[in-house]
Tab-separated table of C-alpha atoms and ligand atoms in Angstrom:
chain	number	residue	atom	x	y	z
P	105	UNK	CA	91.135	76.313	166.905
P	106	UNK	CA	92.523	79.817	167.295
P	107	UNK	CA	91.175	82.711	165.188
P	108	UNK	CA	94.586	82.990	163.438
P	109	UNK	CA	94.619	79.329	162.407
P	110	UNK	CA	90.987	79.535	161.285
P	111	UNK	CA	91.737	82.596	159.120
P	112	UNK	CA	94.778	80.855	157.602
P	113	UNK	CA	92.693	77.735	156.819
P	114	UNK	CA	89.881	79.765	155.183
P	115	UNK	CA	92.356	81.770	153.095
P	116	UNK	CA	94.108	78.557	152.020
P	117	UNK	CA	90.818	76.996	150.899
P	118	UNK	CA	89.900	80.167	148.942
P	119	UNK	CA	93.377	80.127	147.322
P	120	UNK	CA	93.056	76.476	146.308
P	121	UNK	CA	89.545	77.095	144.946
P	122	UNK	CA	90.733	80.084	142.875
P	123	UNK	CA	93.671	78.071	141.514
P	124	UNK	CA	91.261	75.258	140.549
P	125	UNK	CA	88.914	77.713	138.770
P	126	UNK	CA	91.903	79.223	136.898
P	127	UNK	CA	93.120	75.761	135.893
P	128	UNK	CA	89.616	74.775	134.746
P	129	UNK	CA	89.258	78.010	132.717
P	130	UNK	CA	92.635	77.386	131.106
P	131	UNK	CA	91.792	73.833	130.107
P	132	UNK	CA	88.336	74.734	128.780
P	133	UNK	CA	89.923	77.589	126.796
P	134	UNK	CA	92.427	75.103	125.330
P	135	UNK	CA	89.629	72.640	124.600
P	136	UNK	CA	87.656	75.427	122.855
P	137	UNK	CA	90.580	76.430	120.714
P	138	UNK	CA	91.255	72.826	119.787
P	139	UNK	CA	87.605	72.413	118.794
P	140	UNK	CA	87.631	75.557	116.638
P	141	UNK	CA	90.696	74.277	114.802
P	142	UNK	CA	89.002	70.941	114.093
P	143	UNK	CA	85.742	72.514	112.918
P	144	UNK	CA	87.682	74.924	110.726
P	145	UNK	CA	89.715	72.179	109.086
P	146	UNK	CA	86.676	69.923	108.686
P	147	UNK	CA	85.028	72.779	106.777
P	148	UNK	CA	88.005	73.162	104.455
P	149	UNK	CA	87.039	70.934	101.544
P	150	UNK	CA	83.441	72.125	101.451
P	151	UNK	CA	84.136	75.853	101.986
P	152	UNK	CA	84.323	78.281	99.068
P	153	UNK	CA	87.481	79.946	100.198
P	154	UNK	CA	88.948	77.214	102.398
P	155	UNK	CA	89.786	78.033	105.977
P	156	UNK	CA	89.964	81.800	105.437
P	157	UNK	CA	86.349	82.520	104.556
P	158	UNK	CA	85.215	85.709	106.216
P	159	UNK	CA	82.132	83.971	107.665
P	160	UNK	CA	84.068	81.109	109.241
P	161	UNK	CA	86.344	81.064	112.247
P	162	UNK	CA	89.588	82.575	111.045
P	163	UNK	CA	92.578	80.284	111.360
P	164	UNK	CA	95.069	83.102	111.780
P	165	UNK	CA	93.090	84.836	114.504
P	166	UNK	CA	92.659	81.691	116.572
P	167	UNK	CA	96.199	80.554	115.980
P	168	UNK	CA	97.458	83.956	117.055
P	169	UNK	CA	95.215	83.836	120.140
P	170	UNK	CA	96.558	80.396	120.952
P	171	UNK	CA	100.066	81.681	120.431
P	172	UNK	CA	99.423	84.673	122.724
P	173	UNK	CA	97.988	82.465	125.475
P	174	UNK	CA	100.985	80.182	125.118
P	175	UNK	CA	103.300	83.188	125.212
P	176	UNK	CA	101.745	84.494	128.458
P	177	UNK	CA	101.953	81.054	130.043
P	178	UNK	CA	105.560	80.711	128.934
P	179	UNK	CA	106.451	84.117	130.395
P	180	UNK	CA	104.919	83.093	133.738
P	181	UNK	CA	106.871	79.827	133.613
P	182	UNK	CA	110.125	81.619	132.764
P	183	UNK	CA	109.553	84.091	135.610
P	184	UNK	CA	108.967	81.186	138.016
P	185	UNK	CA	112.161	79.489	136.840
P	186	UNK	CA	114.212	82.701	136.938
P	187	UNK	CA	115.141	84.974	134.016
P	188	UNK	CA	118.436	83.208	133.440
P	189	UNK	CA	116.680	80.048	132.274
P	190	UNK	CA	117.019	79.448	128.503
P	191	UNK	CA	113.868	80.423	126.553
P	192	UNK	CA	112.246	78.013	124.109
P	193	UNK	CA	112.185	79.540	120.657
P	194	UNK	CA	109.441	77.269	119.308
P	195	UNK	CA	106.016	76.670	120.813
P	196	UNK	CA	105.260	73.024	121.369
P	197	UNK	CA	102.144	71.939	119.410
P	198	UNK	CA	98.898	71.734	121.363
P	199	UNK	CA	98.051	68.046	121.452
P	200	UNK	CA	95.879	66.472	120.329
P	201	UNK	CA	93.872	69.147	118.447
P	202	UNK	CA	96.821	70.524	116.494
P	203	UNK	CA	98.055	67.109	115.406
P	204	UNK	CA	94.582	66.012	114.314
P	205	UNK	CA	94.096	69.257	112.401
P	206	UNK	CA	97.442	68.771	110.670
P	207	UNK	CA	96.476	65.184	109.816
P	208	UNK	CA	93.340	66.467	108.092
P	209	UNK	CA	95.385	68.979	106.089
P	210	UNK	CA	97.731	66.177	105.065
P	211	UNK	CA	94.745	64.490	103.444
P	212	UNK	CA	94.544	67.456	101.080
P	213	UNK	CA	96.077	65.567	98.175
P	214	UNK	CA	93.622	62.702	98.702
P	215	UNK	CA	90.747	65.177	98.648
P	216	UNK	CA	91.998	66.606	95.347
P	217	UNK	CA	92.407	63.112	93.905
P	218	UNK	CA	88.903	62.052	95.003
P	219	UNK	CA	87.389	65.125	93.341
P	220	UNK	CA	89.432	64.798	90.155
P	221	UNK	CA	88.567	61.094	89.789
P	222	UNK	CA	84.887	62.009	90.167
P	223	UNK	CA	85.416	64.588	87.394
P	224	UNK	CA	87.190	62.071	85.154
P	225	UNK	CA	84.382	59.543	85.658
P	226	UNK	CA	81.779	62.273	84.955
P	227	UNK	CA	80.151	61.050	88.137
P	228	UNK	CA	78.164	64.259	88.676
P	229	UNK	CA	76.649	63.941	85.184
P	230	UNK	CA	75.241	60.551	86.219
P	231	UNK	CA	73.680	61.869	89.453
P	232	UNK	CA	71.299	64.549	90.677
P	233	UNK	CA	69.622	65.582	93.911
P	234	UNK	CA	67.478	62.399	93.957
P	235	UNK	CA	69.171	59.415	95.654
P	236	UNK	CA	70.414	56.698	93.267
P	237	UNK	CA	71.788	53.283	94.069
P	238	UNK	CA	75.518	52.663	93.866
P	239	UNK	CA	74.866	49.904	91.306
P	240	UNK	CA	72.964	52.293	89.019
P	241	UNK	CA	75.634	55.009	89.241
P	242	UNK	CA	78.432	52.452	88.722
P	243	UNK	CA	76.720	51.139	85.592
P	244	UNK	CA	76.244	54.677	84.263
P	245	UNK	CA	79.916	55.696	84.677
P	246	UNK	CA	81.505	52.303	83.926
P	247	UNK	CA	82.982	51.643	87.380
P	248	UNK	CA	83.271	48.731	89.789
P	249	UNK	CA	80.315	49.053	92.197
P	250	UNK	CA	82.203	48.098	95.376
P	251	UNK	CA	85.099	50.452	94.629
P	252	UNK	CA	82.734	53.239	93.618
P	253	UNK	CA	80.886	52.732	96.913
P	254	UNK	CA	84.092	53.641	98.789
P	255	UNK	CA	84.686	56.636	96.544
P	256	UNK	CA	81.112	57.839	97.156
P	257	UNK	CA	81.581	57.541	100.929
P	258	UNK	CA	84.754	59.580	100.642
P	259	UNK	CA	82.879	62.162	98.546
P	260	UNK	CA	80.112	62.191	101.190
P	261	UNK	CA	82.711	62.902	103.881
P	262	UNK	CA	83.694	66.117	102.090
P	263	UNK	CA	80.166	67.208	101.196
P	264	UNK	CA	79.972	66.554	97.434
P	265	UNK	CA	77.281	63.878	97.822
P	266	UNK	CA	74.905	62.838	100.605
P	267	UNK	CA	73.840	59.389	101.608
P	268	UNK	CA	70.357	58.603	102.904
P	269	UNK	CA	70.699	54.798	103.023
P	270	UNK	CA	73.832	52.634	102.919
P	271	UNK	CA	73.866	52.277	99.139
P	272	UNK	CA	71.922	55.385	98.083
P	273	UNK	CA	73.713	58.621	97.153
P	274	UNK	CA	72.555	62.012	95.867
P	275	UNK	CA	74.442	65.019	94.535
P	276	UNK	CA	74.783	68.154	96.723
P	277	UNK	CA	75.020	71.707	95.281
P	278	UNK	CA	78.792	71.464	95.828
P	279	UNK	CA	78.983	68.181	93.905
P	280	UNK	CA	76.816	69.674	91.145
P	281	UNK	CA	79.729	72.061	90.361
P	282	UNK	CA	81.391	69.004	88.759
P	283	UNK	CA	78.595	68.550	86.209
P	284	UNK	CA	79.645	69.230	82.595
P	285	UNK	CA	76.577	71.453	82.154
P	286	UNK	CA	76.832	73.345	85.464
P	287	UNK	CA	76.364	77.081	84.913
P	288	UNK	CA	79.033	77.781	87.538
P	289	UNK	CA	80.993	74.555	87.324
P	290	UNK	CA	84.671	73.749	87.718
P	291	UNK	CA	84.987	70.335	86.058
P	292	UNK	CA	87.707	71.519	83.667
P	293	UNK	CA	89.620	72.960	86.607
P	294	UNK	CA	89.477	69.543	88.299
P	295	UNK	CA	90.826	67.930	85.122
P	296	UNK	CA	93.600	70.539	84.844
P	297	UNK	CA	94.612	70.041	88.476
P	298	UNK	CA	95.113	66.298	87.844
P	299	UNK	CA	96.686	66.623	84.365
P	300	UNK	CA	100.157	65.084	83.966
P	301	UNK	CA	101.847	68.334	82.949
P	302	UNK	CA	100.511	70.099	86.045
P	303	UNK	CA	101.293	67.263	88.460
P	304	UNK	CA	104.790	66.749	87.028
P	305	UNK	CA	105.630	70.367	87.816
P	306	UNK	CA	104.142	70.238	91.334
P	307	UNK	CA	106.062	67.008	92.023
P	308	UNK	CA	109.223	69.166	91.814
P	309	UNK	CA	108.140	71.585	94.554
P	310	UNK	CA	110.800	70.467	97.052
P	311	UNK	CA	113.602	70.811	94.505
P	312	UNK	CA	112.254	74.183	93.419
P	313	UNK	CA	111.968	75.549	96.944
P	314	UNK	CA	115.538	74.416	97.653
P	315	UNK	CA	116.999	75.834	94.455
P	316	UNK	CA	114.750	78.825	93.838
P	317	UNK	CA	114.344	77.678	90.230
P	318	UNK	CA	110.742	77.220	89.017
P	319	UNK	CA	109.735	73.624	88.327
P	320	UNK	CA	107.737	73.691	85.119
P	321	UNK	CA	110.334	74.147	82.422
P	322	UNK	CA	112.820	71.629	83.817
P	323	UNK	CA	110.063	69.103	84.582
P	324	UNK	CA	108.057	69.439	81.361
P	325	UNK	CA	110.782	70.609	78.993
P	326	UNK	CA	109.290	73.890	77.758
P	327	UNK	CA	107.696	77.068	79.116
P	328	UNK	CA	104.079	76.806	80.281
P	329	UNK	CA	102.295	78.597	77.420
P	330	UNK	CA	104.562	76.991	74.754
P	331	UNK	CA	103.534	73.630	76.170
P	332	UNK	CA	99.827	74.526	75.962
P	333	UNK	CA	100.301	75.753	72.391
P	334	UNK	CA	101.861	72.446	71.330
P	335	UNK	CA	99.424	70.203	73.216
P	336	UNK	CA	95.964	71.114	71.953
P	337	UNK	CA	94.002	68.858	74.328
P	338	UNK	CA	95.679	70.324	77.430
P	339	UNK	CA	95.579	73.783	75.838
P	340	UNK	CA	91.836	73.503	75.189
P	341	UNK	CA	91.153	72.299	78.723
P	342	UNK	CA	93.230	75.169	80.140
P	343	UNK	CA	91.257	77.752	78.117
P	344	UNK	CA	88.016	76.083	79.188
P	345	UNK	CA	89.198	76.284	82.822
P	346	UNK	CA	89.837	80.020	82.411
P	347	UNK	CA	86.353	80.389	80.941
P	348	UNK	CA	84.853	78.496	83.905
P	349	UNK	CA	86.599	80.751	86.397
P	350	UNK	CA	85.507	83.869	84.526
P	351	UNK	CA	81.928	82.564	84.502
P	352	UNK	CA	82.102	82.277	88.293
P	353	UNK	CA	83.438	85.822	88.844
P	354	UNK	CA	82.097	87.808	85.893
P	355	UNK	CA	78.857	89.072	87.456
P	356	UNK	CA	80.771	90.466	90.423
P	357	UNK	CA	83.328	92.124	88.133
P	358	UNK	CA	80.675	93.714	85.911
P	359	UNK	CA	78.611	94.859	88.896
P	360	UNK	CA	81.588	96.688	90.401
P	361	UNK	CA	82.020	99.250	87.621
P	362	UNK	CA	79.714	101.119	85.232
P	363	UNK	CA	81.231	100.995	81.726
P	364	UNK	CA	78.338	102.609	79.858
P	365	UNK	CA	80.628	105.344	78.471
P	366	UNK	CA	83.024	102.852	76.831
P	367	UNK	CA	82.666	102.383	73.074
P	368	UNK	CA	85.573	100.123	72.109
P	369	UNK	CA	87.146	97.640	74.499
P	370	UNK	CA	90.199	95.435	73.899
P	371	UNK	CA	90.414	92.243	75.975
P	372	UNK	CA	94.140	91.471	76.109
P	373	UNK	CA	94.722	87.725	76.529
P	374	UNK	CA	90.966	87.264	76.755
P	375	UNK	CA	90.947	83.471	76.225
P	376	UNK	CA	87.569	82.191	75.007
P	377	UNK	CA	86.045	85.678	75.438
P	378	UNK	CA	83.730	85.069	78.384
P	379	UNK	CA	84.486	88.460	79.987
P	380	UNK	CA	84.267	90.365	76.707
P	381	UNK	CA	81.050	88.760	75.436
P	382	UNK	CA	79.422	89.270	78.858
P	383	UNK	CA	80.392	92.956	78.691
P	384	UNK	CA	79.025	93.324	75.154
P	385	UNK	CA	75.759	91.712	76.223
P	386	UNK	CA	75.445	94.168	79.094
P	387	UNK	CA	76.239	97.247	76.961
P	388	UNK	CA	74.489	96.978	73.536
P	389	UNK	CA	76.379	99.949	72.004
P	390	UNK	CA	79.831	98.644	72.904
P	391	UNK	CA	82.201	96.962	70.402
P	392	UNK	CA	85.082	94.723	71.376
P	393	UNK	CA	88.333	93.101	70.264
P	394	UNK	CA	89.368	89.733	71.662
P	395	UNK	CA	93.118	89.209	71.459
P	396	UNK	CA	94.876	85.966	72.348
P	397	UNK	CA	97.378	83.574	70.760
P	398	UNK	CA	96.354	82.309	67.303
P	399	UNK	CA	95.676	78.777	68.643
P	400	UNK	CA	93.400	80.057	71.405
P	401	UNK	CA	91.572	82.427	69.053
P	402	UNK	CA	90.822	79.576	66.620
P	403	UNK	CA	89.222	77.619	69.437
P	404	UNK	CA	87.467	80.742	70.746
P	405	UNK	CA	85.809	81.474	67.370
P	406	UNK	CA	82.918	78.960	67.617
P	407	UNK	CA	82.344	79.928	71.251
P	408	UNK	CA	82.069	83.634	70.429
P	409	UNK	CA	79.949	82.899	67.344
P	410	UNK	CA	77.489	81.031	69.568
P	411	UNK	CA	76.785	84.250	71.527
P	412	UNK	CA	74.313	86.967	70.469
P	413	UNK	CA	77.136	89.575	70.317
P	414	UNK	CA	79.407	87.895	67.730
P	415	UNK	CA	78.817	90.730	65.211
P	416	UNK	CA	80.259	93.289	67.676
P	417	UNK	CA	83.292	91.191	68.605
P	418	UNK	CA	86.454	91.180	66.473
P	419	UNK	CA	88.859	88.261	66.968
P	420	UNK	CA	92.604	88.835	66.703
P	421	UNK	CA	95.228	86.085	66.992
P	422	UNK	CA	98.609	87.545	67.941
P	423	UNK	CA	101.260	88.176	70.565
P	424	UNK	CA	100.451	90.792	73.177
P	425	UNK	CA	104.154	91.508	73.625
P	426	UNK	CA	104.450	92.422	69.938
P	427	UNK	CA	101.454	94.435	68.910
P	428	UNK	CA	98.084	95.434	70.311
P	429	UNK	CA	95.006	96.759	68.506
P	430	UNK	CA	95.049	100.554	68.768
P	431	UNK	CA	92.331	103.034	69.664
P	432	UNK	CA	90.418	101.182	72.361
P	433	UNK	CA	89.079	103.366	75.117
P	434	UNK	CA	89.368	100.479	77.575
P	435	UNK	CA	92.054	97.759	77.705
P	436	UNK	CA	91.232	94.771	79.919
P	437	UNK	CA	93.955	92.633	81.447
P	438	UNK	CA	92.134	90.019	83.470
P	439	UNK	CA	94.483	87.544	85.210
P	440	UNK	CA	97.317	88.370	82.833
P	441	UNK	CA	99.968	90.179	84.857
P	442	UNK	CA	100.340	87.422	87.488
P	443	UNK	CA	101.616	85.228	84.620
P	444	UNK	CA	104.630	87.509	84.104
P	445	UNK	CA	107.575	88.833	86.077
P	446	UNK	CA	108.006	92.580	86.560
P	447	UNK	CA	110.164	93.101	83.476
P	448	UNK	CA	107.713	91.342	81.129
P	449	UNK	CA	104.701	92.972	82.831
P	450	UNK	CA	106.154	96.448	82.287
P	451	UNK	CA	106.840	95.538	78.639
P	452	UNK	CA	103.235	94.447	78.192
P	453	UNK	CA	101.869	97.543	79.941
P	454	UNK	CA	104.053	99.810	77.773
P	455	UNK	CA	102.601	98.034	74.750
P	456	UNK	CA	99.129	98.902	76.017
P	457	UNK	CA	100.275	102.466	76.632
P	458	UNK	CA	101.434	102.780	72.994
P	459	UNK	CA	98.111	101.486	71.660
P	460	UNK	CA	96.013	103.790	73.881
P	461	UNK	CA	94.830	107.372	73.416
P	462	UNK	CA	95.296	109.977	76.142
P	463	UNK	CA	91.675	109.314	77.238
P	464	UNK	CA	91.978	105.520	77.325
P	465	UNK	CA	92.232	103.525	80.542
P	466	UNK	CA	93.405	100.092	81.484
P	467	UNK	CA	91.612	97.777	83.908
P	468	UNK	CA	93.793	95.194	85.572
P	469	UNK	CA	91.545	92.558	87.094
P	470	UNK	CA	93.515	90.541	89.621
P	471	UNK	CA	93.620	89.268	93.156
P	472	UNK	CA	95.407	91.976	95.133
P	473	UNK	CA	97.437	90.334	97.874
P	474	UNK	CA	96.846	91.730	101.358
P	475	UNK	CA	99.970	93.570	102.409
P	476	UNK	CA	99.800	92.403	106.011
P	477	UNK	CA	98.146	89.742	108.103
P	478	UNK	CA	96.112	92.471	109.747
P	479	UNK	CA	94.356	93.009	106.411
P	480	UNK	CA	90.669	92.197	106.838
P	481	UNK	CA	90.441	90.200	103.610
P	482	UNK	CA	91.966	87.032	104.994
P	483	UNK	CA	90.204	84.783	102.475
P	484	UNK	CA	92.256	86.545	99.807
P	485	UNK	CA	95.347	85.374	101.599
P	486	UNK	CA	94.377	81.731	100.991
P	487	UNK	CA	93.485	82.121	97.290
P	488	UNK	CA	96.275	84.624	96.722
P	489	UNK	CA	98.885	82.523	98.483
P	490	UNK	CA	97.891	79.384	96.567
P	491	UNK	CA	98.002	81.216	93.255
P	492	UNK	CA	101.273	82.937	94.117
P	493	UNK	CA	102.980	79.600	94.784
P	494	UNK	CA	101.374	78.090	91.673
P	495	UNK	CA	102.844	80.903	89.554
P	496	UNK	CA	106.285	80.019	90.931
P	497	UNK	CA	105.879	76.289	90.265
P	498	UNK	CA	104.655	76.933	86.714
P	499	UNK	CA	107.550	79.314	86.015
P	500	UNK	CA	105.203	82.243	85.419
P	501	UNK	CA	104.993	85.486	87.428
P	502	UNK	CA	103.630	86.298	90.875
P	503	UNK	CA	100.574	87.667	92.627
P	504	UNK	CA	101.189	91.205	93.890
P	505	UNK	CA	100.197	93.659	96.599
P	506	UNK	CA	98.627	97.041	95.865
P	507	UNK	CA	101.997	98.731	96.371
P	508	UNK	CA	103.618	96.382	93.845
P	509	UNK	CA	100.899	97.057	91.253
P	510	UNK	CA	101.267	100.793	91.741
P	511	UNK	CA	105.051	100.556	91.220
P	512	UNK	CA	104.623	98.356	88.136
P	513	UNK	CA	102.122	100.741	86.562
P	514	UNK	CA	104.246	103.792	87.363
P	515	UNK	CA	107.242	102.139	85.626
P	516	UNK	CA	105.124	101.697	82.508
P	517	UNK	CA	103.931	105.338	82.493
P	518	UNK	CA	100.532	104.927	84.164
P	519	UNK	CA	98.839	106.542	87.150
P	520	UNK	CA	96.450	104.440	89.214
P	521	UNK	CA	93.113	106.277	89.360
P	522	UNK	CA	91.165	103.822	91.514
P	523	UNK	CA	91.184	100.316	92.938
P	524	UNK	CA	87.767	98.731	93.272
P	525	UNK	CA	87.329	95.472	95.183
P	526	UNK	CA	84.671	93.125	93.791
P	527	UNK	CA	82.543	90.516	95.549
P	528	UNK	CA	84.531	87.689	93.954
P	529	UNK	CA	88.183	87.763	95.017
P	530	UNK	CA	89.299	90.070	92.224
P	531	UNK	CA	89.902	93.794	92.367
P	532	UNK	CA	89.778	96.190	89.437
P	533	UNK	CA	92.864	98.393	89.283
P	534	UNK	CA	92.119	101.305	86.977
P	535	UNK	CA	95.043	103.239	85.522
P	536	UNK	CA	95.416	105.999	82.902
P	537	UNK	CA	98.431	107.210	80.944
P	538	UNK	CA	100.324	109.667	83.184
G	965	SAM	C1	95.580	83.095	82.787
G	965	SAM	S1	94.896	83.171	81.210
G	965	SAM	C2	93.642	84.399	81.440
G	965	SAM	C3	92.589	84.366	80.380
G	965	SAM	C4	91.472	85.383	80.549
G	965	SAM	N1	91.945	86.735	80.578
G	965	SAM	C5	90.696	85.077	81.804
G	965	SAM	O1	90.749	85.807	82.792
G	965	SAM	O2	89.988	84.053	81.806
G	965	SAM	C6	96.122	84.015	80.245
G	965	SAM	C7	95.763	84.164	78.790
G	965	SAM	O3	96.820	84.874	78.144
G	965	SAM	C8	97.052	84.275	76.883
G	965	SAM	N2	98.432	84.572	76.459
G	965	SAM	C9	99.582	84.149	77.007
G	965	SAM	N3	100.651	84.649	76.367
G	965	SAM	C10	100.156	85.405	75.343
G	965	SAM	C11	100.766	86.199	74.336
G	965	SAM	N4	102.100	86.320	74.260
G	965	SAM	N5	99.977	86.858	73.471
G	965	SAM	C12	98.615	86.751	73.567
G	965	SAM	N6	97.983	86.021	74.516
G	965	SAM	C13	98.743	85.360	75.397
G	965	SAM	C14	96.803	82.806	77.148
G	965	SAM	O4	96.575	82.088	75.961
G	965	SAM	C15	95.615	82.848	78.070
G	965	SAM	O5	94.409	82.842	77.355
């Protein structure tokens, strides 16, 4: 064999080997990405913030990386074919990881139904961290043992219960959030999510997205808060849900801001008063006014009276668009403005403005939507996006970005003095009369 042929053969073998290594790297990269997507989706039902938790692999980042890899590959392919070849506008899905991940997301409504049925059965109240037999749990909640067995397996698959033997199940900390007496529970939320009035509106999502018209009023026959006013059982469960959510976030909200200098606080649309009574307990010299609709205030009364701060808390039933108690040095609007469009929000803020003194301030406690995907707080995108769509379906307002809040407040005669993120999704937007 001549030296030239030998050199050619060696170079060919090296070339083939390099191509094989590149191909192997590419396929293992694809396999890795597919695996991340599956792990991420599998974690969805059990995770606090769904797939966008900061401490979990971030869907957007990996999807973008996948998209970039695909883009580079496509460019190479197009170059090989010649620039005049038509470009594909849409990336083909990456089988089978993408399809399997999508299939798991499609089970989302089953997951919700499984959890809400557990809440309706008060299953968590009949269980604790010690394993119990299916027969015993079925007898306690009045269910068919064989059917309940399947439900418990489904609940085990999403982390609400564990199973140590084929017919033995125990509650996990996640499942314990469905207990009626859980200090940070969400049983009322589960009941609200499955309530007829809520489902009927969500059933109209396709029509609403096509037409641009919100679903709730046409599906249920009246605006959201009118409906709650006229249906006391649903109204009471909604207020209880708001109280549950406040209980989950209140420590983070109170820890984010020192209010020791405040003497009189007005909680505008304060529901059952969880935020206000927590504030009054933290600051013994503070007095407060809880304002909500007359129906909500009547139901709030026994709840406030059961707290040690009832004597410092005045209850006012009214309409926050009509009149607000004057002279507070702090006005709280927690999860109020997302219920209203810009016009109504400005009206409400101007009402606050009228009731305030020059030294008063308003605290708007809301999710602040990230203004771009590059925003670090990706978990806010999940909660914010879900709430934003929910506001549309229910015919209410919208979640907003920082820029939108600043514009809204400026229109109502306020200047934003600071925006403080809290540990629990919400930010505090502080504004003072300009
Ligand atoms: C989304 S909830 C928030 C409740 C509470 N701020 C919280 O964060 O848990 C909105 C509240 O505004 C009250 N609300 C709605 N329209 C109102 C009005 N026109 N006047 C007074 N309160 C109203 C509702 O009854 C409800 O309690």
